[in-house]
mmCIF file with all atom_site columns, C-alpha atoms in Angstrom:
data_model
loop_
_atom_site.group_PDB
_atom_site.id
_atom_site.type_symbol
_atom_site.label_atom_id
_atom_site.label_alt_id
_atom_site.label_comp_id
_atom_site.label_asym_id
_atom_site.label_entity_id
_atom_site.label_seq_id
_atom_site.pdbx_PDB_ins_code
_atom_site.Cartn_x
_atom_site.Cartn_y
_atom_site.Cartn_z
_atom_site.occupancy
_atom_site.B_iso_or_equiv
_atom_site.pdbx_formal_charge
_atom_site.auth_seq_id
_atom_site.auth_comp_id
_atom_site.auth_asym_id
_atom_site.auth_atom_id
_atom_site.pdbx_PDB_model_num
ATOM 1   C CA . MET A 1 1   ? -60.984 15.570 -14.506 1.00 0.00 ? 1   MET A CA 1
ATOM 2   C CA . LYS A 1 2   ? -64.093 14.199 -12.767 1.00 0.00 ? 2   LYS A CA 1
ATOM 3   C CA . ARG A 1 3   ? -61.924 11.622 -11.047 1.00 0.00 ? 3   ARG A CA 1
ATOM 4   C CA . PHE A 1 4   ? -59.518 14.354 -9.837  1.00 0.00 ? 4   PHE A CA 1
ATOM 5   C CA . LEU A 1 5   ? -62.374 16.499 -8.485  1.00 0.00 ? 5   LEU A CA 1
ATOM 6   C CA . LEU A 1 6   ? -63.931 13.494 -6.762  1.00 0.00 ? 6   LEU A CA 1
ATOM 7   C CA . LEU A 1 7   ? -60.580 12.559 -5.230  1.00 0.00 ? 7   LEU A CA 1
ATOM 8   C CA . LEU A 1 8   ? -60.023 16.172 -4.125  1.00 0.00 ? 8   LEU A CA 1
ATOM 9   C CA . LEU A 1 9   ? -63.503 16.319 -2.627  1.00 0.00 ? 9   LEU A CA 1
ATOM 10  C CA . LEU A 1 10  ? -62.922 13.059 -0.709  1.00 0.00 ? 10  LEU A CA 1
ATOM 11  C CA . MET A 1 11  ? -59.572 14.341 0.601   1.00 0.00 ? 11  MET A CA 1
ATOM 12  C CA . VAL A 1 12  ? -61.145 17.586 1.788   1.00 0.00 ? 12  VAL A CA 1
ATOM 13  C CA . ALA A 1 13  ? -63.975 15.635 3.424   1.00 0.00 ? 13  ALA A CA 1
ATOM 14  C CA . ALA A 1 14  ? -61.481 13.314 5.117   1.00 0.00 ? 14  ALA A CA 1
ATOM 15  C CA . ILE A 1 15  ? -59.524 16.242 6.498   1.00 0.00 ? 15  ILE A CA 1
ATOM 16  C CA . THR A 1 16  ? -62.569 18.086 7.785   1.00 0.00 ? 16  THR A CA 1
ATOM 17  C CA . VAL A 1 17  ? -64.536 15.147 9.156   1.00 0.00 ? 17  VAL A CA 1
ATOM 18  C CA . VAL A 1 18  ? -66.599 16.314 12.060  1.00 0.00 ? 18  VAL A CA 1
ATOM 19  C CA . SER A 1 19  ? -65.907 14.237 15.126  1.00 0.00 ? 19  SER A CA 1
ATOM 20  C CA . PRO A 1 20  ? -67.302 14.697 18.583  1.00 0.00 ? 20  PRO A CA 1
ATOM 21  C CA . CYS A 1 21  ? -65.142 16.987 20.657  1.00 0.00 ? 21  CYS A CA 1
ATOM 22  C CA . HIS A 1 22  ? -64.694 15.998 24.284  1.00 0.00 ? 22  HIS A CA 1
ATOM 23  C CA . ALA A 1 23  ? -64.011 19.103 26.316  1.00 0.00 ? 23  ALA A CA 1
ATOM 24  C CA . ALA A 1 24  ? -61.459 18.680 29.054  1.00 0.00 ? 24  ALA A CA 1
ATOM 25  C CA . GLU A 1 25  ? -63.097 18.219 32.419  1.00 0.00 ? 25  GLU A CA 1
ATOM 26  C CA . ILE A 1 26  ? -63.490 21.676 33.892  1.00 0.00 ? 26  ILE A CA 1
ATOM 27  C CA . ASP A 1 27  ? -62.816 22.000 37.587  1.00 0.00 ? 27  ASP A CA 1
ATOM 28  C CA . PRO A 1 28  ? -66.012 23.115 39.393  1.00 0.00 ? 28  PRO A CA 1
ATOM 29  C CA . ILE A 1 29  ? -64.071 25.749 41.321  1.00 0.00 ? 29  ILE A CA 1
ATOM 30  C CA . LEU A 1 30  ? -63.480 27.592 38.038  1.00 0.00 ? 30  LEU A CA 1
ATOM 31  C CA . LEU A 1 31  ? -67.105 27.633 36.888  1.00 0.00 ? 31  LEU A CA 1
ATOM 32  C CA . ASN A 1 32  ? -69.180 30.746 37.403  1.00 0.00 ? 32  ASN A CA 1
ATOM 33  C CA . GLU A 1 33  ? -72.277 28.968 38.647  1.00 0.00 ? 33  GLU A CA 1
ATOM 34  C CA . PRO A 1 34  ? -73.666 27.775 41.954  1.00 0.00 ? 34  PRO A CA 1
ATOM 35  C CA . ASN A 1 35  ? -71.865 24.673 43.164  1.00 0.00 ? 35  ASN A CA 1
ATOM 36  C CA . PRO A 1 36  ? -72.560 22.934 46.491  1.00 0.00 ? 36  PRO A CA 1
ATOM 37  C CA . TYR A 1 37  ? -68.871 22.014 46.896  1.00 0.00 ? 37  TYR A CA 1
ATOM 38  C CA . VAL A 1 38  ? -67.355 25.451 46.262  1.00 0.00 ? 38  VAL A CA 1
ATOM 39  C CA . PHE A 1 39  ? -67.399 28.147 48.941  1.00 0.00 ? 39  PHE A CA 1
ATOM 40  C CA . GLY A 1 40  ? -66.323 31.743 48.365  1.00 0.00 ? 40  GLY A CA 1
ATOM 41  C CA . CYS A 1 41  ? -64.705 34.283 50.626  1.00 0.00 ? 41  CYS A CA 1
ATOM 42  C CA . ARG A 1 42  ? -65.435 37.903 49.541  1.00 0.00 ? 42  ARG A CA 1
ATOM 43  C CA . ASN A 1 43  ? -65.318 36.711 45.892  1.00 0.00 ? 43  ASN A CA 1
ATOM 44  C CA . ASP A 1 44  ? -61.505 36.546 46.111  1.00 0.00 ? 44  ASP A CA 1
ATOM 45  C CA . VAL A 1 45  ? -60.654 33.264 47.837  1.00 0.00 ? 45  VAL A CA 1
ATOM 46  C CA . PHE A 1 46  ? -62.558 30.070 47.057  1.00 0.00 ? 46  PHE A CA 1
ATOM 47  C CA . ILE A 1 47  ? -62.277 26.600 48.515  1.00 0.00 ? 47  ILE A CA 1
ATOM 48  C CA . GLU A 1 48  ? -63.624 23.381 47.036  1.00 0.00 ? 48  GLU A CA 1
ATOM 49  C CA . LEU A 1 49  ? -63.771 20.193 49.091  1.00 0.00 ? 49  LEU A CA 1
ATOM 50  C CA . THR A 1 50  ? -62.647 17.502 46.644  1.00 0.00 ? 50  THR A CA 1
ATOM 51  C CA . GLN A 1 51  ? -62.848 14.510 48.968  1.00 0.00 ? 51  GLN A CA 1
ATOM 52  C CA . GLN A 1 52  ? -65.386 13.511 51.582  1.00 0.00 ? 52  GLN A CA 1
ATOM 53  C CA . PRO A 1 53  ? -63.757 13.799 55.037  1.00 0.00 ? 53  PRO A CA 1
ATOM 54  C CA . TYR A 1 54  ? -63.051 10.560 56.857  1.00 0.00 ? 54  TYR A CA 1
ATOM 55  C CA . LEU A 1 55  ? -61.931 9.446  60.309  1.00 0.00 ? 55  LEU A CA 1
ATOM 56  C CA . SER A 1 56  ? -58.792 7.362  60.578  1.00 0.00 ? 56  SER A CA 1
ATOM 57  C CA . LYS A 1 57  ? -56.108 6.386  63.105  1.00 0.00 ? 57  LYS A CA 1
ATOM 58  C CA . VAL A 1 58  ? -53.401 6.759  60.429  1.00 0.00 ? 58  VAL A CA 1
ATOM 59  C CA . ALA A 1 59  ? -52.740 9.442  57.797  1.00 0.00 ? 59  ALA A CA 1
ATOM 60  C CA . SER A 1 60  ? -49.679 9.793  55.592  1.00 0.00 ? 60  SER A CA 1
ATOM 61  C CA . GLY A 1 61  ? -47.826 7.129  57.574  1.00 0.00 ? 61  GLY A CA 1
ATOM 62  C CA . ARG A 1 62  ? -48.388 8.860  60.928  1.00 0.00 ? 62  ARG A CA 1
ATOM 63  C CA . THR A 1 63  ? -50.557 7.628  63.786  1.00 0.00 ? 63  THR A CA 1
ATOM 64  C CA . ALA A 1 64  ? -52.980 10.020 65.463  1.00 0.00 ? 64  ALA A CA 1
ATOM 65  C CA . ALA A 1 65  ? -52.959 10.625 69.202  1.00 0.00 ? 65  ALA A CA 1
ATOM 66  C CA . ASP A 1 66  ? -56.695 9.936  68.977  1.00 0.00 ? 66  ASP A CA 1
ATOM 67  C CA . TYR A 1 67  ? -58.144 10.147 65.420  1.00 0.00 ? 67  TYR A CA 1
ATOM 68  C CA . PHE A 1 68  ? -57.478 12.104 62.254  1.00 0.00 ? 68  PHE A CA 1
ATOM 69  C CA . ILE A 1 69  ? -60.088 13.776 60.121  1.00 0.00 ? 69  ILE A CA 1
ATOM 70  C CA . TYR A 1 70  ? -58.588 13.881 56.656  1.00 0.00 ? 70  TYR A CA 1
ATOM 71  C CA . PHE A 1 71  ? -59.784 15.407 53.382  1.00 0.00 ? 71  PHE A CA 1
ATOM 72  C CA . ARG A 1 72  ? -58.535 17.198 50.286  1.00 0.00 ? 72  ARG A CA 1
ATOM 73  C CA . ALA A 1 73  ? -59.421 20.626 48.991  1.00 0.00 ? 73  ALA A CA 1
ATOM 74  C CA . LYS A 1 74  ? -58.558 23.094 46.260  1.00 0.00 ? 74  LYS A CA 1
ATOM 75  C CA . ILE A 1 75  ? -57.956 26.742 47.005  1.00 0.00 ? 75  ILE A CA 1
ATOM 76  C CA . LEU A 1 76  ? -58.443 29.363 44.299  1.00 0.00 ? 76  LEU A CA 1
ATOM 77  C CA . PHE A 1 77  ? -56.667 32.622 45.150  1.00 0.00 ? 77  PHE A CA 1
ATOM 78  C CA . LEU A 1 78  ? -57.988 35.659 43.253  1.00 0.00 ? 78  LEU A CA 1
ATOM 79  C CA . VAL A 1 79  ? -56.817 38.424 45.586  1.00 0.00 ? 79  VAL A CA 1
ATOM 80  C CA . GLU A 1 80  ? -55.165 41.131 43.485  1.00 0.00 ? 80  GLU A CA 1
ATOM 81  C CA . GLY A 1 81  ? -51.640 40.993 44.825  1.00 0.00 ? 81  GLY A CA 1
ATOM 82  C CA . SER A 1 82  ? -49.758 38.248 46.591  1.00 0.00 ? 82  SER A CA 1
ATOM 83  C CA . TRP A 1 83  ? -49.533 36.733 50.035  1.00 0.00 ? 83  TRP A CA 1
ATOM 84  C CA . ASN A 1 84  ? -46.460 35.477 51.839  1.00 0.00 ? 84  ASN A CA 1
ATOM 85  C CA . GLY A 1 85  ? -48.026 32.016 52.095  1.00 0.00 ? 85  GLY A CA 1
ATOM 86  C CA . ILE A 1 86  ? -51.116 31.056 54.058  1.00 0.00 ? 86  ILE A CA 1
ATOM 87  C CA . ASP A 1 87  ? -51.029 30.662 57.826  1.00 0.00 ? 87  ASP A CA 1
ATOM 88  C CA . LYS A 1 88  ? -51.775 27.260 59.354  1.00 0.00 ? 88  LYS A CA 1
ATOM 89  C CA . SER A 1 89  ? -54.359 28.963 61.593  1.00 0.00 ? 89  SER A CA 1
ATOM 90  C CA . SER A 1 90  ? -56.487 29.425 58.451  1.00 0.00 ? 90  SER A CA 1
ATOM 91  C CA . PHE A 1 91  ? -57.817 25.874 58.855  1.00 0.00 ? 91  PHE A CA 1
ATOM 92  C CA . GLU A 1 92  ? -59.799 24.527 61.795  1.00 0.00 ? 92  GLU A CA 1
ATOM 93  C CA . ILE A 1 93  ? -62.326 21.795 62.513  1.00 0.00 ? 93  ILE A CA 1
ATOM 94  C CA . LYS A 1 94  ? -65.275 22.408 64.831  1.00 0.00 ? 94  LYS A CA 1
ATOM 95  C CA . HIS A 1 95  ? -67.187 19.647 66.588  1.00 0.00 ? 95  HIS A CA 1
ATOM 96  C CA . THR A 1 96  ? -70.614 20.409 68.017  1.00 0.00 ? 96  THR A CA 1
ATOM 97  C CA . THR A 1 97  ? -72.118 17.938 70.486  1.00 0.00 ? 97  THR A CA 1
ATOM 98  C CA . ALA A 1 98  ? -75.850 17.180 70.747  1.00 0.00 ? 98  ALA A CA 1
ATOM 99  C CA . ASP A 1 99  ? -76.119 19.619 73.668  1.00 0.00 ? 99  ASP A CA 1
ATOM 100 C CA . GLY A 1 100 ? -74.559 22.447 71.602  1.00 0.00 ? 100 GLY A CA 1
ATOM 101 C CA . HIS A 1 101 ? -71.039 22.440 73.089  1.00 0.00 ? 101 HIS A CA 1
ATOM 102 C CA . HIS A 1 102 ? -68.342 23.438 70.545  1.00 0.00 ? 102 HIS A CA 1
ATOM 103 C CA . THR A 1 103 ? -64.776 22.129 70.491  1.00 0.00 ? 103 THR A CA 1
ATOM 104 C CA . TYR A 1 104 ? -62.222 23.445 67.977  1.00 0.00 ? 104 TYR A CA 1
ATOM 105 C CA . TYR A 1 105 ? -59.280 21.461 66.605  1.00 0.00 ? 105 TYR A CA 1
ATOM 106 C CA . PRO A 1 106 ? -56.363 23.114 64.799  1.00 0.00 ? 106 PRO A CA 1
ATOM 107 C CA . LEU A 1 107 ? -54.746 21.766 61.671  1.00 0.00 ? 107 LEU A CA 1
ATOM 108 C CA . ASP A 1 108 ? -52.136 19.080 62.310  1.00 0.00 ? 108 ASP A CA 1
ATOM 109 C CA . TYR A 1 109 ? -49.559 21.065 60.382  1.00 0.00 ? 109 TYR A CA 1
ATOM 110 C CA . ALA A 1 110 ? -46.757 18.498 60.390  1.00 0.00 ? 110 ALA A CA 1
ATOM 111 C CA . VAL A 1 111 ? -48.863 15.597 59.088  1.00 0.00 ? 111 VAL A CA 1
ATOM 112 C CA . THR A 1 112 ? -50.607 17.894 56.571  1.00 0.00 ? 112 THR A CA 1
ATOM 113 C CA . MET A 1 113 ? -47.263 19.075 55.170  1.00 0.00 ? 113 MET A CA 1
ATOM 114 C CA . ILE A 1 114 ? -45.942 15.486 54.992  1.00 0.00 ? 114 ILE A CA 1
ATOM 115 C CA . ALA A 1 115 ? -49.045 14.518 52.978  1.00 0.00 ? 115 ALA A CA 1
ATOM 116 C CA . ASN A 1 116 ? -48.704 17.552 50.680  1.00 0.00 ? 116 ASN A CA 1
ATOM 117 C CA . LEU A 1 117 ? -45.021 16.936 50.052  1.00 0.00 ? 117 LEU A CA 1
ATOM 118 C CA . LYS A 1 118 ? -45.671 13.230 49.333  1.00 0.00 ? 118 LYS A CA 1
ATOM 119 C CA . ASP A 1 119 ? -48.252 14.286 46.728  1.00 0.00 ? 119 ASP A CA 1
ATOM 120 C CA . GLY A 1 120 ? -45.847 16.841 45.228  1.00 0.00 ? 120 GLY A CA 1
ATOM 121 C CA . TRP A 1 121 ? -48.089 19.753 46.226  1.00 0.00 ? 121 TRP A CA 1
ATOM 122 C CA . HIS A 1 122 ? -47.212 23.194 47.569  1.00 0.00 ? 122 HIS A CA 1
ATOM 123 C CA . THR A 1 123 ? -46.607 23.876 51.240  1.00 0.00 ? 123 THR A CA 1
ATOM 124 C CA . PHE A 1 124 ? -48.373 26.730 52.992  1.00 0.00 ? 124 PHE A CA 1
ATOM 125 C CA . ALA A 1 125 ? -45.069 28.640 53.237  1.00 0.00 ? 125 ALA A CA 1
ATOM 126 C CA . GLU A 1 126 ? -44.952 29.219 49.475  1.00 0.00 ? 126 GLU A CA 1
ATOM 127 C CA . PRO A 1 127 ? -46.302 32.583 48.279  1.00 0.00 ? 127 PRO A CA 1
ATOM 128 C CA . TYR A 1 128 ? -49.802 32.851 46.841  1.00 0.00 ? 128 TYR A CA 1
ATOM 129 C CA . ASP A 1 129 ? -50.108 35.031 43.757  1.00 0.00 ? 129 ASP A CA 1
ATOM 130 C CA . PHE A 1 130 ? -53.098 36.341 41.841  1.00 0.00 ? 130 PHE A CA 1
ATOM 131 C CA . THR A 1 131 ? -54.896 33.406 40.131  1.00 0.00 ? 131 THR A CA 1
ATOM 132 C CA . ASP A 1 132 ? -53.254 30.552 42.081  1.00 0.00 ? 132 ASP A CA 1
ATOM 133 C CA . LEU A 1 133 ? -55.202 27.275 42.115  1.00 0.00 ? 133 LEU A CA 1
ATOM 134 C CA . ARG A 1 134 ? -53.749 24.791 44.594  1.00 0.00 ? 134 ARG A CA 1
ATOM 135 C CA . ASN A 1 135 ? -54.528 21.306 45.818  1.00 0.00 ? 135 ASN A CA 1
ATOM 136 C CA . THR A 1 136 ? -54.002 20.638 49.487  1.00 0.00 ? 136 THR A CA 1
ATOM 137 C CA . ASN A 1 137 ? -54.443 17.873 52.015  1.00 0.00 ? 137 ASN A CA 1
ATOM 138 C CA . LEU A 1 138 ? -55.981 18.929 55.319  1.00 0.00 ? 138 LEU A CA 1
ATOM 139 C CA . ILE A 1 139 ? -55.473 16.702 58.353  1.00 0.00 ? 139 ILE A CA 1
ATOM 140 C CA . PHE A 1 140 ? -56.748 17.380 61.866  1.00 0.00 ? 140 PHE A CA 1
ATOM 141 C CA . ASP A 1 141 ? -56.038 15.392 65.044  1.00 0.00 ? 141 ASP A CA 1
ATOM 142 C CA . VAL A 1 142 ? -59.400 15.129 66.830  1.00 0.00 ? 142 VAL A CA 1
ATOM 143 C CA . VAL A 1 143 ? -60.595 13.423 70.003  1.00 0.00 ? 143 VAL A CA 1
ATOM 144 C CA . PRO A 1 144 ? -64.134 12.105 69.563  1.00 0.00 ? 144 PRO A CA 1
ATOM 145 C CA . TYR A 1 145 ? -64.813 9.166  67.307  1.00 0.00 ? 145 TYR A CA 1
ATOM 146 C CA . SER A 1 146 ? -68.002 10.631 65.901  1.00 0.00 ? 146 SER A CA 1
ATOM 147 C CA . TYR A 1 147 ? -69.385 10.963 62.396  1.00 0.00 ? 147 TYR A CA 1
ATOM 148 C CA . GLU A 1 148 ? -71.847 13.707 63.359  1.00 0.00 ? 148 GLU A CA 1
ATOM 149 C CA . GLY A 1 149 ? -71.514 17.367 64.323  1.00 0.00 ? 149 GLY A CA 1
ATOM 150 C CA . TRP A 1 150 ? -68.419 18.353 62.318  1.00 0.00 ? 150 TRP A CA 1
ATOM 151 C CA . SER A 1 151 ? -67.764 21.516 60.340  1.00 0.00 ? 151 SER A CA 1
ATOM 152 C CA . PHE A 1 152 ? -64.697 22.970 58.658  1.00 0.00 ? 152 PHE A CA 1
ATOM 153 C CA . VAL A 1 153 ? -63.828 26.580 59.475  1.00 0.00 ? 153 VAL A CA 1
ATOM 154 C CA . PHE A 1 154 ? -61.758 28.331 56.803  1.00 0.00 ? 154 PHE A CA 1
ATOM 155 C CA . ARG A 1 155 ? -60.271 31.704 57.756  1.00 0.00 ? 155 ARG A CA 1
ATOM 156 C CA . PRO A 1 156 ? -57.677 32.477 55.065  1.00 0.00 ? 156 PRO A CA 1
ATOM 157 C CA . THR A 1 157 ? -54.927 34.477 56.721  1.00 0.00 ? 157 THR A CA 1
ATOM 158 C CA . GLU A 1 158 ? -51.648 35.578 55.192  1.00 0.00 ? 158 GLU A CA 1
ATOM 159 C CA . ARG A 1 159 ? -48.580 34.223 56.985  1.00 0.00 ? 159 ARG A CA 1
ATOM 160 C CA . GLY A 1 160 ? -47.374 36.794 59.481  1.00 0.00 ? 160 GLY A CA 1
ATOM 161 C CA . SER A 1 161 ? -50.771 38.485 59.710  1.00 0.00 ? 161 SER A CA 1
ATOM 162 C CA . ALA A 1 162 ? -53.141 38.196 62.651  1.00 0.00 ? 162 ALA A CA 1
ATOM 163 C CA . THR A 1 163 ? -56.254 39.234 60.736  1.00 0.00 ? 163 THR A CA 1
ATOM 164 C CA . PRO A 1 164 ? -58.207 36.687 58.677  1.00 0.00 ? 164 PRO A CA 1
ATOM 165 C CA . TYR A 1 165 ? -59.283 37.822 55.211  1.00 0.00 ? 165 TYR A CA 1
ATOM 166 C CA . CYS A 1 166 ? -62.768 36.391 55.799  1.00 0.00 ? 166 CYS A CA 1
ATOM 167 C CA . GLU A 1 167 ? -64.426 33.340 57.360  1.00 0.00 ? 167 GLU A CA 1
ATOM 168 C CA . ILE A 1 168 ? -66.395 30.410 55.977  1.00 0.00 ? 168 ILE A CA 1
ATOM 169 C CA . GLU A 1 169 ? -67.916 27.542 57.956  1.00 0.00 ? 169 GLU A CA 1
ATOM 170 C CA . ILE A 1 170 ? -68.662 24.413 55.941  1.00 0.00 ? 170 ILE A CA 1
ATOM 171 C CA . PRO A 1 171 ? -70.720 21.528 57.379  1.00 0.00 ? 171 PRO A CA 1
ATOM 172 C CA . LEU A 1 172 ? -68.971 18.179 56.913  1.00 0.00 ? 172 LEU A CA 1
ATOM 173 C CA . LYS A 1 173 ? -70.333 14.697 56.281  1.00 0.00 ? 173 LYS A CA 1
ATOM 174 C CA . VAL A 1 174 ? -67.631 12.529 57.821  1.00 0.00 ? 174 VAL A CA 1
ATOM 175 C CA . ARG A 1 175 ? -67.378 8.882  56.914  1.00 0.00 ? 175 ARG A CA 1
#
């Protein structure tokens, strides 16, 4: 009987052995805490820059007229309702020279969509619904070869609408 109880106790101990639990890596965009890489728009649309922007002549197999600034981001959509996609005008790069002159560069939509499709990610034409979290490539064709003075302007706008939901300007450290 003692042997049976000992064996039973060992079996129970073996089944309930405490082992360290490794929590899945939680995306910073989902955490409710200050994060220097996550920027919010009216507490409904958030963007997280997941890659440091870089200058390149080539992106996604395409050659820039001058240079590309390329980076990746995640967009968290918490607007109650849905949007008919997000307009390409929602994304813009701003370059500020030493004398304070601003030049704006629109998203290179074609190269951005090629990169997103190659990665198996959504296009901007697909509807956004409450609680969407999406990865996206963002590629801009820019003129100056400069690592300084860049910022990313995010004005989430529903496709077919002329009014941005809000506006965020994010300083960039381009490499």
